[in-house]
Amino acid sequence: MLRGPLHVVGTAILCAVLVLLPEVSMANTYPAKTVKILVGWAPGGGVDVTARLIAHKLSSVWGQQVIVENRPGAGGNLAADLAAKSAPDGYTLFLGTTGELAVNATLFRSLPYHPVRDFSHIAMAVRVPMILALHPSVPAKDVRALVEYSKSQPNGLTYASPGNGSIGHLTAELLKSATGAKLLHIPYKGAAPATADLVGGQVQMGFSSLPAVLPHVQAGRLKAIAVTTEGRVEAAPELPTISESGFPGLSAFGWYAFVGPAGMPQAMVDKLNRDISEVVSDPEVKSKLAPQGLESWTMPPRELRDYFGAEIARWQKVVNASGIKVD
């Protein structure tokens, strides 16, 4: 029997196919039982609402029950660690945020998991644009004027955030470091009290989610001057971006993404990415996300892994430069 180069190549291809067959077969039959989505936050918030909306749709697509399990604690790290240590069989997923999957890698002295090494990176789900809102007593009409006004004040301007290390806090610190704005952080225990004091004039500005501040802007109780994303947002198309306002490239926003334990079969990860991306792109789902201030956002698995790495590096610079510490 002849054993030339073609025979060697053919044998290699056959071996590769035989190795992949079990993985492809598993992906084709997945899911065969209930799938659990872990969430690191209490019921009722944006992450929980997103998870339940997607879970409901996936249940219909798969013909299998998809449940959401809330495991709040340690800034979402409790649920993230539980997901990272689960079996890589696709039946335990985690819907994480910018915090658990990027910021916390620097914000906490030690994490029991690593956002890149310890997860299979499945699918981006949504992004969370924010509005730069001012109390009407602040005379600035755009971001450049705001920066200059802050520098003219003896003590600068106070800004509210939902808490130390929140995306609102980090975005303000990013603006501060990039522009030299003179800003003083006033942390709150949640978005509701932060917004209440901004409306009441106890603080002068803040980066907030759209649903938290848009009703107050529309009623004239607050003044919105910019959105934080690279492009304008559908919910408030009249608002310019920070880049448009004189600071090119300056953008920041939160996001929610699906991950699973490291070692999940790639064919399963690809299937999950396709199914989740189709669900979040569905017009009905998008219409239900919009009132939460959320925008559908999709990304291939390998691109998602690289994005996590870039986000960790980006926010590490902000955390280190500002000396942010968690409570």
XYZ file of C-alpha atoms in Angstrom:
327
model
C 0.000 0.000 0.000
C 1.324 3.449 -0.953
C 1.834 5.890 1.903
C 2.692 9.197 0.256
C 1.998 12.792 1.285
C -1.666 12.584 0.313
C -2.147 9.598 2.604
C -0.604 11.523 5.510
C -2.820 14.556 4.878
C -5.906 12.388 4.570
C -5.136 10.621 7.820
C -4.654 13.951 9.611
C -7.996 15.243 8.341
C -9.754 12.039 9.390
C -8.265 12.266 12.892
C -9.365 15.901 13.226
C -12.907 14.996 12.155
C -13.045 12.104 14.640
C -11.904 14.412 17.457
C -14.531 17.030 16.604
C -17.455 14.629 16.115
C -18.348 14.283 19.835
C -18.196 18.070 20.296
C -20.404 18.758 17.265
C -22.828 16.028 18.348
C -23.062 17.548 21.841
C -23.768 20.995 20.387
C -26.492 19.566 18.129
C -28.329 17.974 21.068
C -27.792 20.886 23.472
C -29.659 21.734 25.593
C -31.179 18.472 26.752
C -32.233 19.759 30.187
C -32.790 22.968 32.162
C -30.214 25.731 31.666
C -29.430 28.067 34.576
C -28.353 31.693 34.178
C -26.596 33.113 37.232
C -26.963 36.832 37.995
C -24.839 38.594 40.602
C -27.472 41.175 41.509
C -30.864 41.293 43.214
C -34.132 40.867 41.277
C -35.613 43.901 39.570
C -32.464 45.632 38.320
C -31.273 45.986 34.746
C -29.131 42.814 34.780
C -31.930 40.716 36.240
C -34.531 42.098 33.806
C -32.219 41.406 30.863
C -31.462 37.871 32.019
C -35.136 37.008 32.494
C -36.156 38.480 29.153
C -33.473 36.501 27.302
C -34.171 33.357 29.353
C -37.846 33.470 28.390
C -37.008 33.749 24.690
C -34.349 31.032 24.812
C -36.840 28.675 26.492
C -39.099 29.077 23.453
C -36.220 28.631 20.990
C -34.799 25.522 22.675
C -37.944 23.882 24.013
C -36.162 23.588 27.353
C -36.611 25.559 30.563
C -34.122 28.381 31.131
C -34.129 29.749 34.677
C -32.484 32.766 36.306
C -30.834 32.370 39.709
C -29.913 35.531 41.628
C -26.745 35.262 43.741
C -26.044 38.848 44.862
C -22.970 39.701 46.889
C -19.439 41.109 46.725
C -20.168 43.376 43.769
C -21.324 40.441 41.638
C -18.162 38.457 42.335
C -19.997 35.730 44.270
C -22.043 34.657 41.238
C -19.088 35.076 38.876
C -16.942 32.752 40.989
C -19.737 30.196 41.221
C -20.070 30.222 37.427
C -16.324 29.930 36.883
C -16.194 26.823 39.100
C -19.223 25.101 37.516
C -19.017 22.164 35.117
C -18.236 23.354 31.545
C -21.256 21.564 30.100
C -23.295 24.626 29.105
C -25.946 24.198 31.778
C -24.642 26.991 34.016
C -24.189 30.383 32.357
C -23.435 33.766 33.877
C -24.734 37.154 32.748
C -22.006 39.482 33.988
C -21.475 43.210 33.793
C -18.580 45.568 33.170
C -17.903 45.272 36.900
C -17.509 41.530 37.363
C -15.922 40.942 33.962
C -13.576 43.949 33.697
C -13.407 46.578 36.459
C -13.293 44.248 39.477
C -10.052 42.692 38.253
C -8.348 45.890 39.441
C -10.868 47.266 41.929
C -10.608 44.285 44.300
C -7.282 43.321 45.818
C -7.867 39.700 44.915
C -10.550 37.914 42.932
C -11.264 34.178 43.180
C -11.540 34.095 39.359
C -9.964 35.801 36.335
C -12.370 37.359 33.784
C -10.356 36.102 30.785
C -8.642 32.867 31.848
C -11.487 31.305 33.850
C -14.387 31.702 31.435
C -15.617 30.614 28.039
C -16.615 33.861 26.333
C -20.039 33.320 24.820
C -21.974 36.414 23.776
C -22.343 40.128 24.345
C -25.958 40.980 25.158
C -26.458 44.715 25.721
C -24.658 47.967 26.281
C -25.710 50.574 28.847
C -25.387 54.168 27.593
C -25.291 56.944 30.162
C -26.243 60.591 30.177
C -24.146 63.383 31.607
C -26.795 65.254 33.587
C -26.455 68.568 35.438
C -28.519 70.385 37.998
C -30.062 73.433 36.255
C -28.021 75.761 38.501
C -24.860 74.734 36.610
C -24.620 77.208 33.699
C -22.672 74.988 31.263
C -24.478 74.015 28.054
C -21.928 71.516 26.735
C -19.083 69.328 27.986
C -16.277 71.749 27.108
C -18.039 74.570 28.954
C -18.630 72.240 31.903
C -14.936 71.393 32.151
C -13.956 75.069 32.073
C -16.639 75.996 34.591
C -15.440 73.285 36.998
C -11.916 74.714 36.853
C -13.222 78.188 37.707
C -14.882 77.038 40.940
C -12.792 77.112 44.136
C -13.837 73.588 45.093
C -14.754 72.328 41.653
C -18.062 70.558 41.032
C -19.587 67.703 42.996
C -20.831 64.636 41.167
C -23.047 61.800 42.361
C -22.598 58.104 41.611
C -24.409 54.921 42.724
C -21.278 53.936 44.647
C -17.510 53.543 44.615
C -16.346 51.637 41.550
C -19.665 51.978 39.709
C -19.585 52.772 36.006
C -20.902 56.268 36.802
C -17.986 56.837 39.175
C -15.413 55.489 36.711
C -16.756 57.514 33.807
C -16.535 60.746 35.786
C -12.972 59.887 36.771
C -12.170 59.163 33.115
C -13.503 62.605 32.157
C -11.536 64.161 35.004
C -8.226 62.551 34.007
C -8.700 63.222 30.283
C -9.748 66.869 30.539
C -8.407 68.183 33.840
C -11.947 68.869 35.066
C -12.116 69.712 38.774
C -14.606 67.182 40.185
C -15.386 65.850 43.664
C -16.986 62.412 44.022
C -20.018 61.962 46.292
C -20.873 58.223 46.426
C -24.382 56.963 47.219
C -25.824 53.545 47.958
C -27.636 53.111 44.662
C -28.865 55.097 41.673
C -32.154 56.246 43.257
C -30.664 58.300 46.134
C -27.931 59.652 43.825
C -30.541 60.879 41.341
C -32.727 62.307 44.116
C -29.892 64.461 45.460
C -28.921 65.561 41.954
C -32.501 66.713 41.331
C -32.515 68.383 44.750
C -29.288 70.271 44.053
C -27.242 68.665 46.831
C -24.807 67.602 44.077
C -24.231 69.318 40.755
C -23.752 66.611 38.146
C -23.581 62.883 37.483
C -23.341 60.173 34.864
C -26.581 58.222 35.039
C -28.535 55.623 33.093
C -31.149 56.961 30.706
C -34.250 55.744 32.596
C -32.970 57.270 35.855
C -32.648 60.809 34.522
C -34.643 61.209 31.287
C -38.003 61.870 33.055
C -36.311 64.593 35.128
C -34.698 66.076 32.011
C -38.028 66.125 30.196
C -39.661 67.804 33.205
C -36.909 70.448 33.382
C -35.627 69.307 36.770
C -32.269 68.295 35.251
C -30.251 69.330 32.220
C -28.674 66.706 29.932
C -25.676 67.759 27.860
C -24.171 64.558 26.402
C -24.283 60.779 26.089
C -21.267 58.620 26.818
C -21.307 56.211 23.850
C -19.290 56.541 20.612
C -22.470 57.335 18.670
C -25.755 58.959 19.574
C -28.376 56.788 21.258
C -31.816 56.009 19.893
C -33.606 56.974 23.109
C -32.169 60.518 23.070
C -30.969 61.292 19.516
C -30.839 65.031 20.192
C -27.980 64.644 22.682
C -24.419 64.858 21.305
C -21.700 62.457 22.333
C -18.790 63.579 24.496
C -16.597 63.130 21.415
C -18.816 65.494 19.433
C -18.606 67.956 22.300
C -14.893 68.542 21.823
C -13.197 65.474 23.305
C -12.678 62.971 20.464
C -12.383 59.347 21.498
C -13.665 59.918 25.025
C -16.482 57.428 25.576
C -17.532 54.979 28.268
C -20.523 52.772 28.878
C -21.519 49.648 30.721
C -22.371 46.292 29.163
C -23.753 42.858 30.029
C -22.256 39.696 28.527
C -22.773 35.928 28.777
C -19.910 33.685 29.832
C -19.598 30.095 31.011
C -16.894 28.079 32.744
C -13.608 27.720 30.874
C -13.371 24.581 28.762
C -16.818 24.567 27.172
C -16.845 22.894 23.725
C -16.337 25.543 21.021
C -19.259 24.224 18.957
C -21.525 24.772 21.976
C -20.140 28.276 22.544
C -20.781 29.102 18.881
C -24.352 27.798 19.092
C -25.022 29.832 22.223
C -23.573 32.929 20.566
C -25.832 32.503 17.529
C -28.967 31.884 19.595
C -28.384 34.665 22.131
C -27.433 37.145 19.382
C -30.656 36.340 17.504
C -32.696 36.791 20.671
C -31.244 40.193 21.614
C -31.617 41.369 17.996
C -35.318 40.471 17.956
C -37.434 43.670 17.628
C -39.724 42.603 20.468
C -36.786 42.062 22.816
C -35.188 45.350 21.797
C -38.445 47.176 22.505
C -38.526 45.705 26.007
C -34.887 46.515 26.705
C -35.267 50.160 25.635
C -37.303 51.301 28.707
C -34.445 49.976 30.857
C -32.010 52.205 28.966
C -30.403 49.158 27.342
C -29.349 48.652 23.726
C -28.876 45.255 22.049
C -25.248 44.570 21.220
C -23.729 41.447 19.668
C -20.149 40.225 19.246
C -18.444 36.956 18.145
C -16.878 34.838 20.944
C -13.231 35.420 20.007
C -13.805 39.148 19.624
C -15.547 39.147 23.008
C -12.514 37.602 24.713
C -10.247 40.282 23.245
C -12.733 42.978 24.252
C -12.659 41.800 27.871
C -8.882 42.072 27.897
C -9.012 45.583 26.455
C -11.660 46.680 28.968
C -9.657 45.314 31.904
C -6.595 47.268 30.759
C -8.618 50.413 30.128
C -10.336 50.548 33.503
C -7.170 49.504 35.321
C -5.615 52.797 34.243
C -8.606 54.762 35.550
C -8.767 52.901 38.876
C -5.021 53.215 39.490
C -4.864 56.884 38.471
C -7.786 57.887 40.687
C -6.993 55.627 43.655
C -10.532 54.239 43.741
C -11.167 51.775 46.566
C -14.252 49.697 47.231
C -16.221 50.227 50.439
